[in-house]
mmCIF file of C-alpha atoms and ligand atoms in Angstrom:
data_model
loop_
_atom_site.group_PDB
_atom_site.id
_atom_site.type_symbol
_atom_site.label_atom_id
_atom_site.label_comp_id
_atom_site.label_asym_id
_atom_site.label_seq_id
_atom_site.Cartn_x
_atom_site.Cartn_y
_atom_site.Cartn_z
ATOM 1 C CA MET A 1 0.242 -0.039 0.139
ATOM 2 C CA GLU A 2 1.310 3.506 -0.721
ATOM 3 C CA PRO A 3 2.267 5.819 2.320
ATOM 4 C CA LEU A 4 0.568 8.672 2.431
ATOM 5 C CA ARG A 5 2.064 12.196 1.889
ATOM 6 C CA PHE A 6 2.001 15.069 4.446
ATOM 7 C CA ASN A 7 -0.014 18.212 4.143
ATOM 8 C CA ASN A 8 -2.631 16.499 1.827
ATOM 9 C CA ILE A 9 -6.028 15.689 2.380
ATOM 10 C CA TYR A 10 -7.770 12.169 1.152
ATOM 11 C CA LEU A 11 -10.979 11.644 -0.129
ATOM 12 C CA GLY A 12 -12.906 8.798 1.270
ATOM 13 C CA ASP A 13 -14.085 7.064 4.141
ATOM 14 C CA ALA A 14 -11.922 7.008 6.942
ATOM 15 C CA LYS A 15 -11.889 3.582 8.082
ATOM 16 C CA ASP A 16 -10.827 2.703 4.526
ATOM 17 C CA ILE A 17 -7.813 5.237 4.302
ATOM 18 C CA LEU A 18 -6.319 5.048 7.936
ATOM 19 C CA PRO A 19 -4.533 1.429 7.135
ATOM 20 C CA ARG A 20 -2.602 3.159 5.209
ATOM 21 C CA VAL A 21 -0.953 5.448 7.855
ATOM 22 C CA GLU A 22 2.148 4.079 9.476
ATOM 23 C CA ASP A 23 2.336 2.745 13.029
ATOM 24 C CA GLU A 24 3.210 5.164 15.309
ATOM 25 C CA SER A 25 3.898 7.504 12.966
ATOM 26 C CA VAL A 26 1.232 10.416 14.210
ATOM 27 C CA ASP A 27 2.149 12.479 16.952
ATOM 28 C CA LEU A 28 -1.493 14.152 17.818
ATOM 29 C CA ILE A 29 -5.162 13.084 16.282
ATOM 30 C CA MET A 30 -7.215 16.086 16.451
ATOM 31 C CA THR A 31 -10.796 15.448 15.307
ATOM 32 C CA SER A 32 -14.406 16.371 15.257
ATOM 33 C CA PRO A 33 -16.411 13.351 13.635
ATOM 34 C CA PRO A 34 -19.571 13.648 12.823
ATOM 35 C CA TYR A 35 -21.919 13.861 16.045
ATOM 36 C CA ALA A 36 -24.724 11.446 16.649
ATOM 37 C CA GLU A 37 -27.853 12.106 14.513
ATOM 38 C CA LYS A 38 -26.704 15.450 13.553
ATOM 39 C CA ARG A 39 -26.557 17.021 9.894
ATOM 40 C CA LYS A 40 -27.970 14.002 8.285
ATOM 41 C CA LYS A 41 -28.389 16.221 5.212
ATOM 42 C CA SER A 42 -24.718 17.557 4.973
ATOM 43 C CA TYR A 43 -22.900 14.443 5.336
ATOM 44 C CA GLY A 44 -25.711 11.664 7.045
ATOM 45 C CA GLY A 45 -25.723 11.165 10.829
ATOM 46 C CA ILE A 46 -24.904 8.139 12.544
ATOM 47 C CA PRO A 47 -27.571 6.495 14.788
ATOM 48 C CA GLU A 48 -27.049 6.720 18.574
ATOM 49 C CA ASN A 49 -27.366 3.525 19.102
ATOM 50 C CA GLU A 50 -24.916 2.470 16.074
ATOM 51 C CA TYR A 51 -22.481 4.931 17.186
ATOM 52 C CA ILE A 52 -19.903 3.107 19.337
ATOM 53 C CA ASP A 53 -20.160 0.088 16.701
ATOM 54 C CA TRP A 54 -19.233 2.776 13.878
ATOM 55 C CA PHE A 55 -16.400 4.609 15.998
ATOM 56 C CA MET A 56 -15.031 1.896 17.788
ATOM 57 C CA PRO A 57 -12.819 0.436 14.785
ATOM 58 C CA ILE A 58 -11.606 3.370 13.723
ATOM 59 C CA ALA A 59 -10.091 4.227 17.594
ATOM 60 C CA ARG A 60 -8.685 1.183 16.908
ATOM 61 C CA GLU A 61 -6.660 2.363 13.941
ATOM 62 C CA PHE A 62 -5.606 5.648 15.992
ATOM 63 C CA LYS A 63 -4.046 3.611 18.650
ATOM 64 C CA ARG A 64 -2.317 2.013 16.088
ATOM 65 C CA VAL A 65 -1.028 5.037 14.392
ATOM 66 C CA LEU A 66 -0.214 7.434 16.886
ATOM 67 C CA GLN A 67 2.877 7.511 18.739
ATOM 68 C CA PRO A 68 3.770 5.768 22.375
ATOM 69 C CA LYS A 69 3.899 9.790 23.557
ATOM 70 C CA GLY A 70 1.013 11.216 21.334
ATOM 71 C CA SER A 71 -2.590 12.453 22.350
ATOM 72 C CA PHE A 72 -5.894 12.126 20.343
ATOM 73 C CA VAL A 73 -8.438 15.189 21.313
ATOM 74 C CA LEU A 74 -12.087 14.059 20.137
ATOM 75 C CA ASN A 75 -14.060 17.183 19.851
ATOM 76 C CA ILE A 76 -17.738 15.869 20.505
ATOM 77 C CA LYS A 77 -21.173 16.863 22.265
ATOM 78 C CA GLU A 78 -23.891 14.811 22.545
ATOM 79 C CA GLY A 79 -27.493 16.261 21.373
ATOM 80 C CA ALA A 80 -30.440 16.577 23.317
ATOM 81 C CA ASN A 81 -34.183 16.382 22.851
ATOM 82 C CA VAL A 82 -36.489 15.364 25.822
ATOM 83 C CA GLN A 83 -33.177 13.722 27.391
ATOM 84 C CA ARG A 84 -29.673 14.217 26.871
ATOM 85 C CA GLU A 85 -28.002 11.309 24.978
ATOM 86 C CA THR A 86 -25.621 9.428 26.387
ATOM 87 C CA TYR A 87 -23.776 8.097 23.593
ATOM 88 C CA VAL A 88 -20.679 10.189 24.722
ATOM 89 C CA ILE A 89 -20.265 8.780 27.966
ATOM 90 C CA GLU A 90 -20.733 5.333 26.459
ATOM 91 C CA LEU A 91 -17.892 6.096 23.963
ATOM 92 C CA ILE A 92 -15.482 7.275 26.872
ATOM 93 C CA LEU A 93 -16.323 3.772 28.518
ATOM 94 C CA GLU A 94 -15.819 1.928 25.639
ATOM 95 C CA LEU A 95 -12.223 3.536 24.750
ATOM 96 C CA LYS A 96 -11.320 3.372 28.219
ATOM 97 C CA ARG A 97 -11.559 -0.618 27.706
ATOM 98 C CA GLN A 98 -9.750 -0.631 24.502
ATOM 99 C CA GLY A 99 -6.831 0.714 26.372
ATOM 100 C CA TRP A 100 -7.186 4.633 26.344
ATOM 101 C CA LEU A 101 -6.189 6.639 29.411
ATOM 102 C CA TRP A 102 -9.031 9.083 29.498
ATOM 103 C CA THR A 103 -6.684 11.874 30.180
ATOM 104 C CA GLU A 104 -8.520 15.135 30.363
ATOM 105 C CA GLU A 105 -11.490 16.896 29.464
ATOM 106 C CA TYR A 106 -11.280 20.436 27.843
ATOM 107 C CA ILE A 107 -14.679 22.093 27.788
ATOM 108 C CA TRP A 108 -14.850 24.896 24.607
ATOM 109 C CA TYR A 109 -16.676 26.974 25.781
ATOM 110 C CA LYS A 110 -18.628 28.729 22.643
ATOM 111 C CA THR A 111 -18.366 32.817 23.404
ATOM 112 C CA ALA A 112 -20.891 34.768 21.310
ATOM 113 C CA SER A 113 -23.236 31.861 20.951
ATOM 114 C CA MET A 114 -27.009 33.495 19.761
ATOM 115 C CA PRO A 115 -29.363 33.939 22.196
ATOM 116 C CA GLY A 116 -32.531 31.365 21.747
ATOM 117 C CA LYS A 117 -35.531 30.213 24.014
ATOM 118 C CA TRP A 118 -36.371 26.035 24.536
ATOM 119 C CA PRO A 119 -38.978 24.993 26.877
ATOM 120 C CA ASN A 120 -36.986 22.515 28.932
ATOM 121 C CA ARG A 121 -33.212 24.161 29.023
ATOM 122 C CA PHE A 122 -30.871 26.955 27.994
ATOM 123 C CA ARG A 123 -28.924 27.440 24.901
ATOM 124 C CA ASP A 124 -25.981 24.867 24.800
ATOM 125 C CA SER A 125 -22.756 27.283 24.258
ATOM 126 C CA TRP A 126 -19.851 24.529 25.401
ATOM 127 C CA GLU A 127 -18.569 21.176 23.177
ATOM 128 C CA ARG A 128 -16.386 18.698 25.146
ATOM 129 C CA CYS A 129 -12.795 18.260 23.854
ATOM 130 C CA LEU A 130 -11.599 14.590 25.166
ATOM 131 C CA HIS A 131 -8.209 14.389 25.614
ATOM 132 C CA PHE A 132 -7.357 10.265 25.594
ATOM 133 C CA THR A 133 -3.571 9.358 25.430
ATOM 134 C CA LYS A 134 -2.148 6.029 25.351
ATOM 135 C CA ASN A 135 0.447 6.321 28.043
ATOM 136 C CA LYS A 136 0.764 8.132 31.547
ATOM 137 C CA LYS A 137 3.583 9.852 30.055
ATOM 138 C CA PHE A 138 2.941 11.916 26.851
ATOM 139 C CA ASN A 139 4.399 15.173 25.115
ATOM 140 C CA MET A 140 2.744 18.210 26.800
ATOM 141 C CA TYR A 141 4.486 21.555 25.938
ATOM 142 C CA GLN A 142 2.743 23.883 28.716
ATOM 143 C CA ASP A 143 4.270 26.732 28.122
ATOM 144 C CA SER A 144 3.292 27.522 24.431
ATOM 145 C CA VAL A 145 -0.143 27.590 25.779
ATOM 146 C CA ARG A 146 0.639 30.040 28.980
ATOM 147 C CA VAL A 147 -1.954 32.996 29.292
ATOM 148 C CA PRO A 148 -1.167 37.085 31.012
ATOM 149 C CA ILE A 149 -1.485 36.493 34.369
ATOM 150 C CA GLY A 150 -4.772 38.496 35.074
ATOM 151 C CA ASP A 151 -5.601 41.736 37.173
ATOM 152 C CA TRP A 152 -5.824 39.574 40.048
ATOM 153 C CA SER A 153 -1.772 39.605 40.115
ATOM 154 C CA LYS A 154 -2.344 43.143 41.586
ATOM 155 C CA THR A 155 -4.131 42.565 44.357
ATOM 156 C CA ARG A 156 -3.578 39.121 45.418
ATOM 157 C CA LEU A 157 0.321 39.341 44.815
ATOM 158 C CA ASN A 158 1.193 42.433 46.282
ATOM 159 C CA ASN A 159 -0.704 41.222 49.655
ATOM 160 C CA LEU A 160 0.858 38.012 50.111
ATOM 161 C CA LYS A 161 0.172 36.474 53.576
ATOM 162 C CA SER A 162 2.259 34.104 54.940
ATOM 163 C CA TYR A 163 0.438 30.479 53.928
ATOM 164 C CA ASP A 164 1.197 32.037 50.642
ATOM 165 C CA LYS A 165 4.970 31.939 51.389
ATOM 166 C CA LYS A 166 5.005 28.218 51.801
ATOM 167 C CA ARG A 167 3.637 25.406 49.627
ATOM 168 C CA THR A 168 -0.047 24.250 50.725
ATOM 169 C CA ILE A 169 -1.400 20.843 50.036
ATOM 170 C CA SER A 170 -4.439 20.715 48.471
ATOM 171 C CA ALA A 171 -7.583 20.083 50.826
ATOM 172 C CA SER A 172 -9.349 17.381 48.244
ATOM 173 C CA LYS A 173 -6.093 14.969 48.993
ATOM 174 C CA SER A 174 -4.746 15.030 45.353
ATOM 175 C CA GLY A 175 -1.297 15.284 46.513
ATOM 176 C CA LEU A 176 -1.080 18.589 44.605
ATOM 177 C CA GLY A 177 0.013 22.132 46.070
ATOM 178 C CA ARG A 178 0.509 25.018 45.432
ATOM 179 C CA LYS A 179 2.705 28.364 46.325
ATOM 180 C CA VAL A 180 1.334 31.746 45.130
ATOM 181 C CA MET A 181 4.430 33.718 46.235
ATOM 182 C CA ASN A 182 6.182 31.622 42.877
ATOM 183 C CA TRP A 183 3.924 33.538 40.656
ATOM 184 C CA LYS A 184 5.162 37.096 41.493
ATOM 185 C CA GLY A 185 7.172 38.837 39.277
ATOM 186 C CA ARG A 186 5.249 36.607 36.252
ATOM 187 C CA ASP A 187 3.500 37.690 33.333
ATOM 188 C CA LEU A 188 2.283 34.287 31.724
ATOM 189 C CA VAL A 189 0.592 31.496 33.654
ATOM 190 C CA TYR A 190 -0.865 28.504 33.058
ATOM 191 C CA PRO A 191 -4.318 28.565 31.464
ATOM 192 C CA ASP A 192 -7.437 26.358 32.966
ATOM 193 C CA ASN A 193 -9.436 23.703 30.859
ATOM 194 C CA VAL A 194 -12.016 26.154 29.603
ATOM 195 C CA LEU A 195 -11.077 27.171 26.709
ATOM 196 C CA LYS A 196 -13.065 30.452 25.191
ATOM 197 C CA PHE A 197 -13.295 30.848 21.295
ATOM 198 C CA ALA A 198 -16.109 31.945 19.193
ATOM 199 C CA PRO A 199 -18.079 29.980 16.965
ATOM 200 C CA VAL A 200 -17.495 29.808 13.323
ATOM 201 C CA CYS A 201 -19.769 28.449 10.460
ATOM 202 C CA LYS A 202 -21.027 30.780 7.532
ATOM 203 C CA ASN A 203 -17.555 31.993 6.852
ATOM 204 C CA MET A 204 -15.649 28.262 6.567
ATOM 205 C CA ARG A 205 -18.647 26.929 4.439
ATOM 206 C CA HIS A 206 -19.208 24.017 6.523
ATOM 207 C CA SER A 207 -21.627 23.588 8.609
ATOM 208 C CA ALA A 208 -19.977 22.160 11.623
ATOM 209 C CA ALA A 209 -16.172 24.044 11.433
ATOM 210 C CA TYR A 210 -14.740 24.821 14.405
ATOM 211 C CA PRO A 211 -12.602 27.778 14.932
ATOM 212 C CA LYS A 212 -9.185 27.474 13.989
ATOM 213 C CA GLU A 213 -7.830 28.783 16.969
ATOM 214 C CA LEU A 214 -9.687 25.480 18.506
ATOM 215 C CA PRO A 215 -6.902 23.029 17.150
ATOM 216 C CA LEU A 216 -4.436 25.303 17.308
ATOM 217 C CA TRP A 217 -4.596 25.237 21.162
ATOM 218 C CA PHE A 218 -4.326 21.374 21.183
ATOM 219 C CA ILE A 219 -1.535 21.496 18.426
ATOM 220 C CA LYS A 220 0.691 23.698 20.432
ATOM 221 C CA LEU A 221 -0.231 22.390 23.313
ATOM 222 C CA PHE A 222 0.509 18.792 22.101
ATOM 223 C CA THR A 223 3.321 18.962 19.531
ATOM 224 C CA LYS A 224 6.341 20.873 18.216
ATOM 225 C CA LYS A 225 7.161 21.790 15.087
ATOM 226 C CA GLY A 226 7.495 19.417 12.274
ATOM 227 C CA ASP A 227 5.374 16.870 14.119
ATOM 228 C CA ILE A 228 2.407 15.154 12.168
ATOM 229 C CA VAL A 229 -1.801 16.002 13.214
ATOM 230 C CA LEU A 230 -4.103 13.468 11.935
ATOM 231 C CA ASP A 231 -7.896 14.466 11.349
ATOM 232 C CA PRO A 232 -9.562 11.745 9.780
ATOM 233 C CA PHE A 233 -12.751 14.094 9.277
ATOM 234 C CA ILE A 234 -11.493 17.158 8.593
ATOM 235 C CA GLY A 235 -14.217 18.962 7.152
ATOM 236 C CA SER A 236 -13.495 22.596 5.497
ATOM 237 C CA GLY A 237 -9.620 21.532 6.301
ATOM 238 C CA THR A 238 -9.641 23.506 9.475
ATOM 239 C CA THR A 239 -6.901 21.664 11.236
ATOM 240 C CA GLY A 240 -4.700 21.520 8.182
ATOM 241 C CA LEU A 241 -5.150 25.554 8.374
ATOM 242 C CA ALA A 242 -4.012 25.421 12.024
ATOM 243 C CA CYS A 243 -1.218 23.099 11.023
ATOM 244 C CA LEU A 244 0.049 25.436 8.001
ATOM 245 C CA GLU A 245 0.120 28.543 10.954
ATOM 246 C CA SER A 246 2.464 26.534 12.988
ATOM 247 C CA ASN A 247 4.455 24.877 11.095
ATOM 248 C CA ARG A 248 3.069 21.511 11.659
ATOM 249 C CA ASN A 249 2.470 18.438 8.763
ATOM 250 C CA PHE A 250 -0.873 17.316 8.552
ATOM 251 C CA ILE A 251 -2.802 14.278 7.556
ATOM 252 C CA GLY A 252 -6.877 14.872 6.575
ATOM 253 C CA MET A 253 -9.292 12.707 5.415
ATOM 254 C CA GLU A 254 -12.971 13.752 4.454
ATOM 255 C CA ILE A 255 -15.730 11.582 2.810
ATOM 256 C CA LYS A 256 -17.571 14.004 0.854
ATOM 257 C CA ARG A 257 -16.141 15.434 -2.309
ATOM 258 C CA LYS A 258 -18.187 19.104 -1.819
ATOM 259 C CA TYR A 259 -15.781 19.381 1.360
ATOM 260 C CA PHE A 260 -12.829 17.891 0.258
ATOM 261 C CA ASN A 261 -12.841 20.473 -2.777
ATOM 262 C CA LEU A 262 -13.585 23.061 -0.150
ATOM 263 C CA ALA A 263 -10.657 22.182 2.321
ATOM 264 C CA ASN A 264 -8.472 21.930 -0.469
ATOM 265 C CA LYS A 265 -9.177 25.351 -1.884
ATOM 266 C CA ASN A 266 -8.527 26.835 2.293
ATOM 267 C CA ILE A 267 -5.429 25.072 1.991
ATOM 268 C CA GLN A 268 -4.502 26.172 -0.943
ATOM 269 C CA LEU A 269 -5.259 29.806 -0.081
ATOM 270 C CA GLU A 270 -3.559 29.457 3.383
ATOM 271 C CA GLN A 271 -0.381 28.420 1.530
ATOM 272 C CA GLN A 272 -0.862 31.413 -0.790
ATOM 273 C CA ARG A 273 -1.434 33.789 2.107
ATOM 274 C CA LEU A 274 2.051 32.185 3.782
ATOM 275 C CA ILE A 275 4.254 32.487 0.817
ATOM 276 C CA ASN A 276 2.915 36.320 0.401
ATOM 277 C CA ASP A 277 3.798 37.335 3.717
ATOM 278 C CA GLU A 278 7.184 35.877 3.209
ATOM 279 C CA LYS A 279 7.630 38.183 0.359
ATOM 280 C CA LYS A 280 6.673 40.977 2.466
HETATM 281 C C1 SAM B 301 -17.858 17.615 12.328
HETATM 282 S S1 SAM B 301 -17.335 17.735 10.769
HETATM 283 C C2 SAM B 301 -15.850 18.262 11.137
HETATM 284 C C3 SAM B 301 -15.428 19.927 10.701
HETATM 285 C C4 SAM B 301 -14.218 20.232 10.904
HETATM 286 N N1 SAM B 301 -13.399 20.039 12.087
HETATM 287 C C5 SAM B 301 -14.030 21.627 10.332
HETATM 288 O O1 SAM B 301 -13.434 22.542 10.987
HETATM 289 O O2 SAM B 301 -14.426 21.991 8.978
HETATM 290 C C6 SAM B 301 -17.411 16.291 10.299
HETATM 291 C C7 SAM B 301 -16.673 15.676 9.000
HETATM 292 O O3 SAM B 301 -16.330 14.316 8.613
HETATM 293 C C8 SAM B 301 -17.039 13.951 7.249
HETATM 294 N N2 SAM B 301 -17.090 12.373 7.454
HETATM 295 C C9 SAM B 301 -17.982 11.788 8.041
HETATM 296 N N3 SAM B 301 -17.863 10.779 7.692
HETATM 297 C C10 SAM B 301 -16.482 10.368 7.489
HETATM 298 C C11 SAM B 301 -15.995 8.940 7.369
HETATM 299 N N4 SAM B 301 -16.463 8.023 7.761
HETATM 300 N N5 SAM B 301 -14.429 9.702 6.901
HETATM 301 C C12 SAM B 301 -14.238 10.414 6.469
HETATM 302 N N6 SAM B 301 -14.947 11.649 7.082
HETATM 303 C C13 SAM B 301 -16.276 11.448 7.396
HETATM 304 C C14 SAM B 301 -18.152 14.533 7.351
HETATM 305 O O4 SAM B 301 -18.268 14.762 5.667
HETATM 306 C C15 SAM B 301 -17.673 16.134 7.740
HETATM 307 O O5 SAM B 301 -17.289 17.034 7.005
#
């Protein structure tokens, strides 16, 4: 079988293309698959009760192609009607049974979402970004996603109490501790696990595109320049755009010709833009 080329998108079903990816060759799998029952008209929704059977053979391929210190980030959200669907919870359990460690859950809080009224709940303005790894030790470049320390430092760090000057152990008995004084004089700190990015849709001409900032954040956190990122459900090509911007390589897959063409166009435009920027 011919190996896949980097910075290329392949047209077809991910389950048929994934076997062409070499063992342990990918540093990060960053993807947003079709959600159950969603977008039946655009790209066919998988029924909720078939979702696990559909996803698990693909996840087995993910496990084969991911390098031992790599990460798999799954952006997904269960829908709701009378009550919430449970397939994402079942999927997490099934992935754990397959041998994945469910290392963390990040929340994508969709800022600037439109107002609305529902009879039994409020607007759903967050999605899950589930972080799975193959091992306890994995590549994580925490400094690459540091954020400005914020105004709290002006009051809190200028008014240190005696207990801020020594390491205090968390009351939750997690074994973790902190020493507030350590942050004095610093401009940047580590972020929390709630990511605040505005949603996009129309300008990407894909109804379920995520904003480039979302994959970019995980790419910076879990890979370094030159690493390989796989998105087997690449849609409009957003993960590829984030890779171009951050000098990572990507492999994309997309089942629908319409989105395959769109993704290729978006990638070409971005490549051209980067060349023009370099010439300036
Ligand atoms: C949630 S969208 C991904 C959107 C993408 N993150 C973006 O920003 O544009 C899921 C995509 O997976 C594609 N897809 C669905 N089933 C697939 C399969 N079996 N193999 C490859 N792609 C598939 C859909 O056509 C759709 O474009």
